Amino acid sequence: MKRIYSQVFLTIGILCSTVLTAHAQVTADYQVVPLPDQIVMQKGKPFVLDKNTVIIADNDGAMTRNAQFLQEYIRTNTGIEVQMGSGKVKNAITLRLDQTVPSKEGYRVSISQKGISISGATPAGVFYGIQMLRKAIPCDTVSEQVILPAADITDSPRFGYRGMHLDVCRHFFDTDFVKEYIDLLALHNMNVFHFHLTDDQGWRIEIKRYPKLTEVGGYRSGTVLGRNSSVDDHTRYGGYYTQEQLRDIVKYAEERHITVIPEIEMPGHTLAILASYPELGCTGGPYEVGHFWGIYSDILCAGKEETFAFMEGVLDEVMDIFPSKYIHIGGDEAPKTKWEKCPLCQKRIDEEQIKSDGKVSAEDLLQGYFTRRINKYLTQHGRRLIGWDEIADFGIDTTATIMSWQGSEPGIKAAAKGFDVIMAPSDYAYFDKYQIDDDYFEPKLIGGCLTVEKVYNYEPLSDTAAPQDASHILGVQANLWTEYIPIKELAEYQVLPRMAALAEVQWLDPAKKDYQQFLPRLDRLVQLYRKYGLTYGLHVWPELYKQNREVF
């Protein structure tokens, strides 16, 4: 008998546990998260998964990995050891590529007494079919047999971009947790990992051409306590990933059909750069890696050619590590107070004949010039730029992609201008917020409340958006900023189970969304959270949440 523990209340370490009992036989349930598009139950006897079952896959590297994932998932869920096979055999789960599946990430699963077939136009589609099966198989028991009722299941995602973000600058997380985070994305049918690698409070990526970025910028000499109080812990803090580690992370994600998009902030949120190479600032310093949260007025100097040469050198190594189509360059929260007083920035404004239009300052338009130069460099290397929604107002052209964080409205406006847009509005998709209004029994966080239900009910397409504008909405992402999230257990707690609600926003036809019907499916998904020993919030189960508080 095996006991699996899941910490559900971080502040005092209360544990809830699930006892795994042995059953000879359990039955699968296809009502999973995210809900498949069509589940058609069929007449006839079910498929019986047991120790005699074999997995057969097309002779392809990605498909072989898919088969290995399925083998591992079955073992983890049930304790049943299935084997790999080939040819035509009885009692088989067959994985195959099928170009008749209309969506590149869609899948078909056919289940009958004779066998199970999981097909997709691409290995990614087959992978999502495997995830459906993984979540359909009960995991709260050790079983000798799993009964899978006869059915035909077809599915495809609503959006092609389904992302989650992780900030490792404010607090650093080791590669083991980054891989765990990627595994969570895979479990929830997500395909983009937005890796926030640089900020004022730390530089986390090895750049061999500029070693001081990690030697100096990778560490701060202290961290403010609480919400920017006057108390500092004066404790050196930091860390970074080597290029070898990052390549391993990229490969790990790729095997799970997830693209890693790195974010290298510029021209703001760059205090870690300036502490390392002060000559890139307007004043020359001295600068220090940030102890405080929020926005700093010191940003990269746009008047120096050295700044552009430096950032291009950084991007050369970033692009060598990350093969992603997109490179995120931030662009948000860049105060222009230093540019207003900087002779070189003002000279650049004059030389480029940048003039305020009365709505946007010349200095903000100088950021547009900065961004256009970086965009051109990325384009020359076959990449595309993503930036936070501020850049859409500063004169960047529509070859850039906008990530809308200041609500949905900036994204809708950007789409109307012809920009491709990723929706990540702070009011629906910032998972650093509390999950409940009454936060007395919650860990200390940034503030605000974002419930699972509110995440679930988010609709990224405006009712008033023209069809051609809606076509520019590539997808949806949630962000985890980590100013107040120093450990992996709290990171898990903040994203789970809100990630499940987000998964249905990203994947499911909105006409089929129903929060009350989602909750019992979430109950079953949480069994997997417990199986993997994950920390998750109990807020959608009020009685259970209350019971854990009553121990006080």
XYZ file of C-alpha atoms in Angstrom, residues 32-539:
508
model
C -11.108 15.043 -18.940
C -9.510 18.509 -18.876
C -9.532 20.001 -21.414
C -12.770 18.430 -22.579
C -12.465 16.744 -25.993
C -14.502 18.255 -28.803
C -16.509 15.100 -29.560
C -16.952 11.937 -27.515
C -19.213 9.404 -29.231
C -19.823 6.289 -27.156
C -20.123 3.118 -29.234
C -21.921 -0.173 -28.803
C -19.806 -3.216 -28.232
C -17.477 -4.569 -25.625
C -14.785 -2.373 -24.054
C -11.041 -2.576 -24.427
C -9.265 -4.177 -21.474
C -5.882 -2.714 -20.656
C -3.724 -5.113 -18.658
C -0.208 -6.533 -18.440
C -0.669 -8.203 -21.836
C -1.314 -4.897 -23.620
C 1.359 -3.700 -26.031
C 2.012 -0.289 -27.555
C 2.772 -0.099 -31.267
C 4.040 3.130 -32.844
C 5.042 4.325 -36.297
C 8.782 4.056 -36.896
C 9.588 7.682 -36.159
C 11.722 9.241 -33.423
C 8.977 11.500 -32.082
C 6.418 8.718 -32.247
C 8.731 6.366 -30.384
C 9.026 8.964 -27.633
C 5.245 9.307 -27.620
C 4.989 5.545 -27.065
C 7.489 5.745 -24.215
C 5.492 8.555 -22.598
C 2.306 6.496 -22.816
C 4.064 3.477 -21.321
C 5.285 5.631 -18.424
C 1.868 7.245 -17.865
C 0.121 3.851 -17.677
C 2.721 2.556 -15.231
C 2.401 5.672 -13.048
C -1.401 5.714 -13.085
C -2.059 2.035 -12.507
C 1.110 0.089 -11.823
C 0.508 -1.933 -15.017
C 3.659 -2.618 -17.035
C 2.761 -2.620 -20.722
C 5.351 -3.517 -23.346
C 6.369 -2.134 -26.723
C 5.475 -4.230 -29.757
C 5.347 -4.254 -33.545
C 3.262 -5.677 -36.324
C -0.330 -6.805 -35.898
C -0.966 -8.073 -32.388
C -3.986 -8.419 -30.184
C -4.729 -6.127 -27.254
C -2.667 -3.256 -28.697
C -2.663 0.513 -28.391
C -1.538 1.734 -31.799
C -0.057 5.188 -32.377
C -0.058 6.331 -35.982
C 0.320 9.398 -38.165
C -2.734 10.103 -40.301
C -2.825 13.094 -42.628
C -6.624 12.955 -42.803
C -6.791 14.406 -39.277
C -7.606 18.037 -40.200
C -5.742 19.942 -37.468
C -2.001 19.606 -37.009
C -2.517 19.318 -33.238
C -5.807 17.456 -33.429
C -6.247 13.762 -32.757
C -8.598 10.827 -33.116
C -8.913 8.056 -30.562
C -10.895 4.942 -31.464
C -11.526 2.409 -28.713
C -13.043 -1.025 -29.223
C -12.626 -4.518 -27.855
C -10.009 -5.175 -30.537
C -7.717 -2.302 -29.606
C -7.097 1.408 -29.228
C -5.942 3.628 -32.090
C -4.526 7.106 -31.430
C -3.886 9.048 -34.615
C -2.872 12.563 -35.563
C -1.538 14.460 -38.542
C 1.614 15.164 -36.527
C 3.378 13.576 -33.554
C 2.113 16.537 -31.515
C -1.483 15.590 -32.297
C -0.813 12.005 -31.237
C 0.785 13.336 -28.042
C -2.412 15.214 -27.120
C -4.422 12.061 -27.771
C -2.094 10.299 -25.355
C -2.661 13.055 -22.782
C -6.419 12.520 -23.107
C -5.983 8.796 -22.481
C -3.592 9.458 -19.606
C -6.163 11.625 -17.855
C -9.021 9.241 -18.586
C -7.336 6.329 -16.797
C -7.930 6.415 -13.009
C -4.755 7.031 -11.052
C -5.954 6.825 -7.444
C -5.656 3.055 -7.322
C -3.317 0.231 -8.210
C -5.097 -1.900 -10.790
C -4.715 -5.133 -12.669
C -7.094 -4.085 -15.437
C -8.484 -0.844 -16.838
C -11.797 -1.032 -18.682
C -12.017 1.501 -21.519
C -15.577 1.711 -22.905
C -15.911 1.635 -26.693
C -15.855 5.162 -28.085
C -14.682 7.411 -30.908
C -13.118 10.666 -29.732
C -12.069 13.530 -31.999
C -10.471 16.728 -30.813
C -8.464 19.783 -31.830
C -7.435 22.997 -30.059
C -9.144 26.346 -30.435
C -5.862 28.306 -30.404
C -2.475 27.472 -31.863
C -0.636 29.389 -29.129
C -1.299 27.992 -25.648
C 1.278 29.321 -23.238
C 2.486 29.567 -19.666
C 5.152 31.959 -18.438
C 7.664 31.585 -15.622
C 9.738 34.407 -14.122
C 13.064 33.079 -12.815
C 14.610 36.521 -12.259
C 12.925 37.720 -9.080
C 13.405 34.235 -7.645
C 15.539 31.570 -9.272
C 14.360 28.008 -9.890
C 16.676 25.129 -10.709
C 16.492 23.059 -13.873
C 14.641 20.248 -12.116
C 11.729 22.558 -11.363
C 11.811 24.108 -14.838
C 11.384 20.599 -16.257
C 8.583 19.888 -13.795
C 6.904 23.099 -14.974
C 7.229 21.944 -18.589
C 5.642 18.630 -17.576
C 2.703 20.586 -16.154
C 2.289 22.362 -19.478
C 2.230 19.002 -21.258
C -0.372 17.649 -18.837
C -2.609 20.636 -19.627
C -2.183 20.474 -23.445
C -0.076 23.645 -23.608
C 2.574 24.141 -26.262
C 4.546 27.293 -25.385
C 6.817 27.908 -22.406
C 7.599 31.626 -22.044
C 10.898 31.720 -20.144
C 11.462 35.133 -18.497
C 15.258 35.108 -18.142
C 16.349 38.708 -17.522
C 15.152 41.553 -15.343
C 16.304 44.242 -12.899
C 16.671 41.717 -10.084
C 18.792 39.163 -11.925
C 20.245 37.956 -15.226
C 19.781 34.188 -15.615
C 21.287 33.192 -18.983
C 24.991 32.577 -19.642
C 26.275 34.822 -22.446
C 29.853 33.814 -23.178
C 30.693 37.031 -24.995
C 29.669 39.055 -21.927
C 30.602 36.994 -18.842
C 29.875 39.775 -16.354
C 26.170 39.440 -17.104
C 26.122 36.354 -14.913
C 29.186 37.036 -12.755
C 27.743 40.393 -11.646
C 24.191 40.586 -12.999
C 23.268 37.083 -11.895
C 23.394 37.993 -8.195
C 21.964 40.700 -5.991
C 23.461 41.611 -2.625
C 20.116 41.543 -0.851
C 16.370 41.351 -1.251
C 13.713 43.639 0.162
C 11.313 42.037 2.632
C 7.590 42.130 1.975
C 6.090 44.611 -0.446
C 9.060 46.980 -0.808
C 9.491 47.670 2.895
C 12.542 49.519 4.215
C 13.951 46.217 5.518
C 16.503 44.338 3.405
C 17.864 40.881 4.186
C 21.404 41.796 2.952
C 21.816 38.212 1.748
C 23.461 37.496 -1.595
C 20.951 35.811 -3.861
C 20.952 34.571 -7.437
C 21.956 31.966 -9.947
C 21.890 31.360 -13.669
C 21.591 28.648 -16.289
C 24.551 27.604 -18.375
C 24.044 27.357 -22.102
C 24.350 23.592 -21.804
C 21.541 23.528 -19.230
C 19.347 25.719 -21.419
C 19.883 23.510 -24.455
C 18.855 20.546 -22.320
C 15.687 22.388 -21.244
C 14.881 23.211 -24.875
C 15.317 19.553 -25.842
C 13.213 18.383 -22.886
C 10.400 20.723 -23.932
C 10.694 19.814 -27.608
C 10.230 16.129 -26.784
C 6.918 17.131 -25.205
C 5.970 19.251 -28.243
C 6.527 22.503 -26.371
C 8.364 25.528 -27.754
C 10.520 27.564 -25.363
C 10.359 31.309 -26.047
C 13.070 33.244 -24.177
C 12.462 36.768 -22.942
C 15.396 39.189 -22.915
C 14.117 42.508 -21.557
C 15.040 45.803 -23.268
C 15.326 48.759 -22.981
C 13.730 48.744 -19.506
C 14.007 46.189 -16.712
C 17.740 46.115 -17.468
C 19.373 47.082 -14.174
C 21.217 43.735 -14.062
C 22.799 44.616 -17.431
C 23.760 48.081 -16.241
C 25.299 46.745 -13.017
C 27.449 44.474 -15.188
C 28.257 46.943 -17.971
C 27.551 50.460 -16.643
C 28.782 52.119 -19.843
C 25.486 51.081 -21.477
C 23.455 53.435 -19.288
C 22.770 57.129 -19.789
C 24.609 58.220 -16.625
C 27.360 55.601 -16.396
C 26.245 54.560 -12.928
C 27.113 53.313 -10.472
C 24.336 50.729 -10.730
C 23.379 47.764 -8.594
C 21.288 44.685 -9.348
C 17.822 45.490 -8.022
C 16.819 44.634 -4.450
C 13.337 46.100 -4.805
C 10.324 45.061 -6.864
C 8.678 47.320 -9.385
C 10.024 49.768 -11.962
C 13.492 51.360 -12.055
C 14.234 54.588 -13.911
C 17.673 53.456 -15.122
C 17.331 51.803 -18.535
C 19.593 51.162 -21.516
C 20.831 54.263 -23.343
C 19.241 54.512 -26.794
C 21.719 57.147 -27.901
C 24.785 54.895 -27.863
C 25.628 52.600 -30.748
C 27.394 50.394 -28.211
C 23.995 49.545 -26.721
C 22.716 48.102 -29.986
C 25.959 46.221 -30.679
C 25.791 44.751 -27.170
C 22.188 43.618 -27.411
C 22.765 42.139 -30.876
C 25.677 40.175 -29.418
C 23.410 38.901 -26.656
C 20.714 37.951 -29.157
C 23.230 36.061 -31.301
C 23.841 33.647 -28.426
C 20.174 33.566 -27.418
C 19.155 32.582 -30.952
C 21.863 29.923 -31.024
C 20.408 28.316 -27.882
C 16.700 28.757 -28.610
C 15.426 27.684 -32.053
C 11.991 29.219 -31.451
C 10.373 31.314 -34.157
C 9.757 34.053 -31.583
C 12.099 35.991 -29.306
C 10.430 38.096 -26.603
C 12.157 41.447 -25.913
C 9.834 42.826 -23.220
C 9.517 46.541 -23.883
C 7.223 47.281 -20.948
C 7.631 49.719 -18.055
C 10.557 51.701 -19.456
C 10.568 55.167 -17.825
C 12.112 57.854 -20.039
C 13.303 60.247 -17.321
C 16.975 59.453 -18.022
C 16.435 59.716 -21.798
C 14.860 63.146 -21.342
C 18.098 64.395 -19.751
C 20.593 62.341 -21.751
C 22.453 64.368 -24.439
C 23.060 61.265 -26.546
C 19.409 60.206 -26.455
C 18.308 63.714 -27.343
C 20.851 63.788 -30.163
C 19.414 60.531 -31.477
C 15.920 62.041 -31.390
C 17.138 65.007 -33.439
C 19.109 62.907 -35.935
C 16.198 60.549 -36.536
C 13.770 63.486 -36.751
C 11.576 61.966 -34.052
C 8.809 64.332 -33.048
C 6.000 64.014 -30.545
C 2.526 63.871 -32.039
C 1.003 65.365 -28.907
C -0.211 61.971 -27.691
C 3.074 60.084 -27.553
C 6.292 61.749 -26.381
C 9.434 61.917 -28.483
C 11.137 59.719 -25.896
C 8.443 57.050 -26.199
C 8.853 57.199 -29.968
C 12.592 56.778 -29.411
C 11.731 53.461 -27.801
C 9.893 52.673 -31.042
C 13.125 53.397 -32.919
C 15.016 51.139 -30.490
C 12.489 48.333 -30.941
C 12.471 48.658 -34.739
C 16.231 48.208 -34.848
C 16.043 45.081 -32.703
C 13.106 43.827 -34.764
C 15.081 44.298 -37.975
C 18.006 42.354 -36.526
C 15.778 39.466 -35.477
C 14.008 39.464 -38.839
C 17.342 39.274 -40.645
C 18.004 36.086 -38.666
C 14.640 34.540 -39.505
C 13.017 35.285 -36.142
C 10.027 37.325 -35.027
C 9.809 39.770 -32.158
C 7.239 39.622 -29.368
C 6.838 42.556 -27.006
C 4.466 43.641 -24.259
C 1.568 45.778 -25.419
C 3.282 49.152 -24.823
C 5.353 48.736 -27.991
C 2.247 48.880 -30.214
C 1.909 52.598 -29.391
C 5.523 53.549 -30.109
C 5.728 53.166 -33.876
C 6.672 49.499 -34.310
C 5.386 47.862 -37.510
C 3.064 44.885 -37.646
C 5.816 42.344 -38.208
C 6.061 42.382 -34.401
C 3.672 40.369 -32.233
C 1.974 42.005 -29.260
C 1.463 40.333 -25.892
C -1.452 42.116 -24.232
C -0.954 42.307 -20.456
C -2.698 45.573 -19.496
C -6.117 43.997 -19.986
C -7.624 42.660 -23.203
C -8.363 46.052 -24.742
C -4.763 46.799 -25.849
C -4.713 43.436 -27.609
C -8.034 44.083 -29.370
C -6.788 47.500 -30.524
C -3.486 46.028 -31.701
C -5.303 43.309 -33.661
C -7.394 45.993 -35.360
C -4.130 47.623 -36.470
C -2.973 44.360 -38.024
C -0.710 43.041 -35.268
C -0.730 39.393 -34.290
C -1.663 39.257 -30.598
C -1.259 36.910 -27.650
C -3.698 37.593 -24.833
C -2.213 37.566 -21.319
C -4.311 40.162 -19.456
C -3.332 40.738 -15.844
C -6.946 40.676 -14.638
C -7.482 37.124 -15.947
C -4.052 35.602 -16.451
C -1.640 36.738 -13.712
C -1.258 33.733 -11.454
C 0.830 35.579 -8.849
C -2.434 36.920 -7.381
C -4.379 35.360 -4.530
C -6.964 32.719 -5.378
C -9.431 33.934 -2.741
C -10.574 37.300 -1.373
C -9.953 36.433 2.271
C -6.167 35.993 2.195
C -5.529 35.655 5.951
C -4.586 31.977 5.637
C -2.690 32.465 2.377
C 1.050 32.855 1.760
C 2.204 36.470 1.358
C 1.653 37.504 -2.273
C 1.553 40.626 -4.422
C -2.185 41.164 -3.860
C -5.372 41.071 -5.892
C -7.640 38.080 -6.371
C -8.003 35.803 -9.377
C -10.244 32.820 -8.775
C -10.322 29.608 -10.775
C -13.825 30.502 -11.933
C -12.736 33.906 -13.224
C -9.884 32.324 -15.178
C -12.292 29.762 -16.600
C -14.789 32.389 -17.741
C -12.247 34.508 -19.609
C -13.129 35.051 -23.278
C -10.183 36.406 -25.287
C -12.179 37.453 -28.354
C -14.240 40.613 -28.091
C -17.855 40.407 -29.244
C -17.276 43.593 -31.228
C -14.077 42.450 -32.934
C -14.290 42.125 -36.712
C -13.560 38.617 -38.051
C -10.338 39.788 -39.681
C -9.231 41.231 -36.334
C -10.142 38.073 -34.429
C -7.939 36.081 -36.798
C -4.936 37.973 -35.399
C -5.502 36.588 -31.885
C -2.972 33.752 -31.858
C -3.830 32.473 -28.422
C -3.781 32.904 -24.666
C -1.121 32.735 -21.971
C -0.956 33.056 -18.189
C 2.025 34.528 -16.369
C 3.687 33.643 -13.078
C 5.725 36.550 -11.734
C 7.790 35.524 -8.725
C 8.530 38.561 -6.563
C 6.723 36.817 -3.703
C 7.202 33.228 -4.835
C 10.603 32.023 -3.567
C 10.072 28.243 -3.596
C 8.744 25.639 -6.010
C 5.907 24.522 -3.725
C 4.442 28.012 -3.789
C 4.908 28.210 -7.561
C 2.923 24.982 -7.886
C 0.278 26.310 -5.500
C -0.153 29.459 -7.569
C -0.620 27.746 -10.924
C -2.672 24.745 -9.774
C -5.537 24.324 -10.387
C -5.838 27.623 -12.272
C -3.783 26.084 -15.074
C -6.618 23.602 -15.625
C -9.122 26.437 -16.062
C -6.743 28.166 -18.470
C -6.384 24.946 -20.472
C -10.093 25.013 -21.342
C -9.885 28.685 -22.348
C -7.014 27.819 -24.689
C -8.329 24.536 -26.077
C -12.094 24.311 -25.885
C -14.799 25.781 -28.109
C -16.295 28.508 -25.875
C -19.826 27.295 -26.631
C -18.953 24.059 -24.827
C -17.516 25.679 -21.724
C -19.499 25.275 -18.509
C -17.872 25.949 -15.157
C -20.167 23.658 -13.170
C -19.467 20.786 -15.546
C -15.758 21.595 -15.407
C -15.569 21.067 -11.637
C -16.131 17.264 -11.567
C -13.599 16.903 -14.380
C -11.187 18.964 -12.297
C -11.768 16.584 -9.371
C -10.408 13.752 -11.481
C -7.450 15.789 -12.750
C -6.493 16.631 -9.183
C -5.946 12.926 -8.597
C -2.947 13.279 -10.912
C -1.740 16.341 -8.993
C -1.768 14.207 -5.845
C -0.133 11.296 -7.615
C 2.820 13.525 -8.508
C 3.012 15.091 -5.055
C 2.152 18.570 -6.318
C 1.074 21.466 -4.120
C -2.229 22.955 -5.237
C -4.900 25.343 -3.992
C -8.087 24.007 -2.405
C -10.159 27.129 -2.956
